[in-house]
Coordinates of C-alpha atoms and ligand atoms in Angstrom, one line a residue:
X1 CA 15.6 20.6 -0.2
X2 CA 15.9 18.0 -3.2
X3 CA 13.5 15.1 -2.7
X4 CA 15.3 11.6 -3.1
X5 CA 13.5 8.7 -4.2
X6 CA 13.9 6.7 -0.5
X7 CA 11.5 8.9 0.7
X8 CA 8.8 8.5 -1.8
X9 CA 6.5 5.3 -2.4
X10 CA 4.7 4.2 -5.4
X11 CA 1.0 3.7 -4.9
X12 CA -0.6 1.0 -6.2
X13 CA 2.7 0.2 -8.3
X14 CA 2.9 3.6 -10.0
X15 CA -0.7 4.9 -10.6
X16 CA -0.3 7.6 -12.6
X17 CA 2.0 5.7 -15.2
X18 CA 0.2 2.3 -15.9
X19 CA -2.7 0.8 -14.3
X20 CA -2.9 0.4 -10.6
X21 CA -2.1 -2.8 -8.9
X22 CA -1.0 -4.7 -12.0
X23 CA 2.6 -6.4 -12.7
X24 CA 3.1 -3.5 -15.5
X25 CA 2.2 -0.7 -12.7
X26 CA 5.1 -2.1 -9.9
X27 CA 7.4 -2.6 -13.2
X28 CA 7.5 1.2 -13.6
X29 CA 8.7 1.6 -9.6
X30 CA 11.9 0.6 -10.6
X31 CA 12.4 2.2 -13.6
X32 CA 11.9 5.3 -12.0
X33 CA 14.7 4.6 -9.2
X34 CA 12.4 3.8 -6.4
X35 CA 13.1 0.9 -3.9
X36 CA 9.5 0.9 -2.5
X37 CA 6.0 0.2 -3.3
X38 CA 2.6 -0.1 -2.1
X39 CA -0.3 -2.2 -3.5
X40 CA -3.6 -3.7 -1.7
X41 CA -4.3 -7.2 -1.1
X42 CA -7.7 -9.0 -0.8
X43 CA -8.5 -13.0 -1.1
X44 CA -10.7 -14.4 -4.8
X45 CA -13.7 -16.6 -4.1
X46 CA -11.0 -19.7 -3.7
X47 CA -8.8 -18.2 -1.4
X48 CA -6.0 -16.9 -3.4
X49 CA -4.4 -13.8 -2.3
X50 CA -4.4 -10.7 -5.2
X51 CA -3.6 -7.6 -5.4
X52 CA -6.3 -5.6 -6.2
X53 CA -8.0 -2.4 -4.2
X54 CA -12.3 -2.5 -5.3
X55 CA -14.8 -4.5 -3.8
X56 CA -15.8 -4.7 -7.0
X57 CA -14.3 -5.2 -10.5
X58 CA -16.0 -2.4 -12.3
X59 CA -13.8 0.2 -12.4
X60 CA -10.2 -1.8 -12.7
X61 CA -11.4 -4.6 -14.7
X62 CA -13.7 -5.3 -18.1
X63 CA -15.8 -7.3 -15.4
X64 CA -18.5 -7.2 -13.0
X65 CA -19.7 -8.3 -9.7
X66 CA -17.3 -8.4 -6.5
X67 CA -13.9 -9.9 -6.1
X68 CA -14.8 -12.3 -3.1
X69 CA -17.3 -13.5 -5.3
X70 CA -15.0 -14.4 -8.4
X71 CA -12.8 -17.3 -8.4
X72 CA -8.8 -17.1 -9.7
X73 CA -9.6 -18.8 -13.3
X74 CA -12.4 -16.1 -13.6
X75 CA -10.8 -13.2 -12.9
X76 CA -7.5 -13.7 -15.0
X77 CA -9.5 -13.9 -18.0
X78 CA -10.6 -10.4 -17.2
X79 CA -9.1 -7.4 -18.6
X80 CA -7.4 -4.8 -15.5
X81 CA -5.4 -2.7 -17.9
X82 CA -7.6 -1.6 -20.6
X83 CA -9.6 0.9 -18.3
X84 CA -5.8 2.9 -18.5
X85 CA -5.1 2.8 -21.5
X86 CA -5.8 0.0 -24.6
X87 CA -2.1 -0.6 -24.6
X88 CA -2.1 -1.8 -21.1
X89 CA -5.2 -4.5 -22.4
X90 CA -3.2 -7.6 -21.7
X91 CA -2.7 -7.1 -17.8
X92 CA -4.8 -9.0 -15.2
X93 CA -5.0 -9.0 -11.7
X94 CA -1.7 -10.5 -10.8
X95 CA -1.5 -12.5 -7.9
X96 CA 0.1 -11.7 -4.5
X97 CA 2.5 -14.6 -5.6
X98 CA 3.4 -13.1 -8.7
X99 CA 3.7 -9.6 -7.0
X100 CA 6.2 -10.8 -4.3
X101 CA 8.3 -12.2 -6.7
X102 CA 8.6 -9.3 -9.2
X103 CA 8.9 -7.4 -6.1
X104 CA 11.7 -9.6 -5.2
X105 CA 13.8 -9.7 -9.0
X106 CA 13.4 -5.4 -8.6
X107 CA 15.0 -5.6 -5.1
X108 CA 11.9 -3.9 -3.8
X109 CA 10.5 -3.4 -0.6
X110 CA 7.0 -3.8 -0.5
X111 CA 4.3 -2.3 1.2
X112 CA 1.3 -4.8 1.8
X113 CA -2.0 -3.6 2.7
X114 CA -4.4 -6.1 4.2
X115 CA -7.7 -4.3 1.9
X116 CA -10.8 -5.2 4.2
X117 CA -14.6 -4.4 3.5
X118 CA -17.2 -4.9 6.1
X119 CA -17.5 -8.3 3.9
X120 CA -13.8 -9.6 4.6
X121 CA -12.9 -13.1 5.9
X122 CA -9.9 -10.9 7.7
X123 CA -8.1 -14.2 9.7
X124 CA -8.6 -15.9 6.6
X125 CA -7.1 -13.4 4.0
X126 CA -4.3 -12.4 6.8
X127 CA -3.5 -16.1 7.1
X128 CA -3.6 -16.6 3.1
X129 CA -1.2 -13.9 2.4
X130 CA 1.6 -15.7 5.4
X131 CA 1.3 -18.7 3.0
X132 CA 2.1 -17.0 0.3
X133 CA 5.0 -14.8 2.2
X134 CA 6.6 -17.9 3.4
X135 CA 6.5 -20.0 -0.2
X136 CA 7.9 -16.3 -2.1
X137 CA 12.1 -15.6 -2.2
X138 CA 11.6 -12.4 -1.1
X139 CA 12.8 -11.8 2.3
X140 CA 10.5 -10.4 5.2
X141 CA 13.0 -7.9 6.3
X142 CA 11.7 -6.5 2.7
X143 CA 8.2 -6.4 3.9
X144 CA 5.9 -4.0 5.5
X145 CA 2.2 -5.1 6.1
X146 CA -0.2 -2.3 6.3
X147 CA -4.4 -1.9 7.2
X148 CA -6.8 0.1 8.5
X149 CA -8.1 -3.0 10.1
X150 CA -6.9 -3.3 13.4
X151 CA -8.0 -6.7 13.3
X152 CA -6.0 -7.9 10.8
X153 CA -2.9 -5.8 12.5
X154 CA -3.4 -8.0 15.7
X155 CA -3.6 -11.3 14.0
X156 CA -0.5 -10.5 12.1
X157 CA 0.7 -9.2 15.3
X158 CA -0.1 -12.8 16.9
X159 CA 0.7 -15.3 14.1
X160 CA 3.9 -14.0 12.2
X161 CA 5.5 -11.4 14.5
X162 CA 8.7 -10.4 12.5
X163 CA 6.5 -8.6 9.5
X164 CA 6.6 -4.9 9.8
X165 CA 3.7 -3.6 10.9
X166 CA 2.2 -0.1 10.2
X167 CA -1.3 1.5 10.7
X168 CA -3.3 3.0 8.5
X169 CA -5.5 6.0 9.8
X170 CA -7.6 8.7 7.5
X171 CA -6.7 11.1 10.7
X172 CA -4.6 10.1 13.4
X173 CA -6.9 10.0 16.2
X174 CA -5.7 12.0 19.7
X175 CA -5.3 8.1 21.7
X176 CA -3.3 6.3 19.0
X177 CA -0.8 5.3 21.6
X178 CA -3.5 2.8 22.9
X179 CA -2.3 1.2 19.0
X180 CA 1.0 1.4 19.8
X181 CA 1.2 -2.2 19.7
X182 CA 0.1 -2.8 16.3
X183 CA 2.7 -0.5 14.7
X184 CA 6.1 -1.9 15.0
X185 CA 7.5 0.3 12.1
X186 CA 5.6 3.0 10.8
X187 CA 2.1 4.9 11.3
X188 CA 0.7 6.1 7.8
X189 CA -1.9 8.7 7.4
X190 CA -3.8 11.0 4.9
X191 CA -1.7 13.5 4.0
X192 CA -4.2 15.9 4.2
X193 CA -5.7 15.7 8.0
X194 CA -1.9 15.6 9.4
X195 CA -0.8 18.0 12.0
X196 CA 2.0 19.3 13.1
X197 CA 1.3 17.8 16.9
X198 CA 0.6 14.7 15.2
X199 CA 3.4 14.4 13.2
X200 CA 5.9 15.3 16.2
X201 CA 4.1 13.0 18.8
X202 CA 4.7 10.2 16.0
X203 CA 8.4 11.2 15.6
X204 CA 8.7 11.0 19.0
X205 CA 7.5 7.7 19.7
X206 CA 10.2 6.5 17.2
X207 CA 7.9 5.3 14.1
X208 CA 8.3 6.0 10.7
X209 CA 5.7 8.7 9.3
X210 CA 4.4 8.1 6.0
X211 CA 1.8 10.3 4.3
X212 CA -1.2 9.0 1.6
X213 CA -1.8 10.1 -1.2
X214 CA -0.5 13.5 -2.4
X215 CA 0.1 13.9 -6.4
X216 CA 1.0 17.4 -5.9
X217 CA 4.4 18.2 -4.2
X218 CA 3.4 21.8 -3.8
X219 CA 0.5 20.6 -1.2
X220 CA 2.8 18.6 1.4
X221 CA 5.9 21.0 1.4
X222 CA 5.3 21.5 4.8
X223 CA 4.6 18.4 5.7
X224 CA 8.6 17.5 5.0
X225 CA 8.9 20.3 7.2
X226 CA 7.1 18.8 10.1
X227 CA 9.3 15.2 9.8
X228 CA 7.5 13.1 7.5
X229 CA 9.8 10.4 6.1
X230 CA 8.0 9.3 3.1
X231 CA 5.2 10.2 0.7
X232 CA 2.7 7.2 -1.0
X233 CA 2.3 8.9 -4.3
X234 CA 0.4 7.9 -7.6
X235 CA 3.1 10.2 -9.2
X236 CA 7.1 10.2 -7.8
X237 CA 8.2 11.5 -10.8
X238 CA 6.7 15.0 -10.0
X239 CA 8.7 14.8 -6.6
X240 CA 12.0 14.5 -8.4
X241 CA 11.6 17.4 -10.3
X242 CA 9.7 19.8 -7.7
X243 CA 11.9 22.7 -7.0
X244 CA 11.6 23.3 -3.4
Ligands
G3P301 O1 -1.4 2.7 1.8 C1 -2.0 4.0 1.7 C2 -3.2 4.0 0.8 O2 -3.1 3.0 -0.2 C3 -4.5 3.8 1.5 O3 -5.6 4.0 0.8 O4 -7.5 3.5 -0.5 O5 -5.4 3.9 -1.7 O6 -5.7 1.8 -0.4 P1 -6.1 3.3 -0.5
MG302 MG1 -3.7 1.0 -0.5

């Protein structure tokens, strides 16, 4: 079985080929042939949707302190690509508007995750990011929004009903047909707690099955087996090439 590139996503833009969650990281999505992508989205200190996956800005950025707590001017004087590599130096945290539209020159379909922390203004950063979806070209059939936060599911759920919707669970936990309402599209797990029941009670309840966030093709062979329809990888490009 040859993997295509419709059944693989690139994780934070491509993660393993420019830094995470910046314009230069979803760039590399379609040079490699793939038509999807996944990145995270939380709100600045003024209410501006980014994309960006800390709490804080240590790790991704030359900064410090936490994203709520930094306003839009702030952070874009920040470095987010340097910690990759010091050719990447110029990239900042883009914003979701700026994302959407690159997303939408590519032809992309884009996989939105609502990124909570016990901290999160959820309604607020839900309703922040249908602004910004209704003022972008790209079209909604193109977008898939994504969280572990139930929460956030419902209120997307109640407020702007023709997104995609897909859950996000570490495990998939025995009763996650009591959820079945917040998934109108797909039900995404780590790839490494799936089962086999799991996987075919999913398939059978007619949602897409998406796994998180293997970088070694070897270690979700079976998995294909068992009726996943796409991987959220840091890495496609070793899927291309695994012989298997
Ligand atoms: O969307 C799947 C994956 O992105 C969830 O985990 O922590 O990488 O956002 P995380
Ligand atoms: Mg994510």
């Amino acid at each position: 079985m040859k993997i295509a590139p419709q059944q693989l996503c690139g994780h934070r833009g491509v993660a393993a080929h420019a830094p995470e969650n910046t314009l230069a990281s979803i760039s590399k999505v379609r040079e490699m042939g793939l038509s999807w992508v996944e990145v995270d989205v939380q709100l600045t200190q003024d209410g501006v949707p980014v994309v960006f996956h800390d709490h804080t800005l240590l790790r991704c950025t030359n900064g410090t302190g936490a994203l709520k707590d930094t306003a839009l001017a702030d952070l874009q004087q920040l470095d987010a690509g340097g910690h990759f590599s010091p050719v990447f130096g110029y990239e900042r945290v883009p914003t979701l508007a700026a994302v959407l539209a690159q997303a939408h020159r590519d032809a992309l379909h884009i996989n939105l995750e609502i990124k909570t922390y016990p901290d999160s203004d959820i309604p607020a950063l839900c309703r922040a990011i249908f602004a910004c979806l209704s003022a972008s070209p790209i079209s909604t059939e193109k977008v898939l929004v994504s969280s572990f936060s139930l929460e956030a599911l419902a209120i997307v759920r109640d407020e702007m009903p023709e997104l995609a919707r897909a859950i996000l669970w570490e495990t998939i936990p025995d009763n996650w047909h009591e959820f079945r309402d917040l998934a109108t599209f797909s039900i995404h797990c780590n790839y490494r707690h799936l089962t086999q029941d799991k996987a075919k009670s999913v398939k059978e309840s007619g949602l897409v099955l998406k796994c998180y966030t293997p970088n070694e093709p070897a270690e979700v062979d079976t998995l294909w087996a068992w009726g996943v329809d796409m991987m959220i990888t840091d890495d496609p490009g070793k899927y291309l090439t695994h012989p298997c």
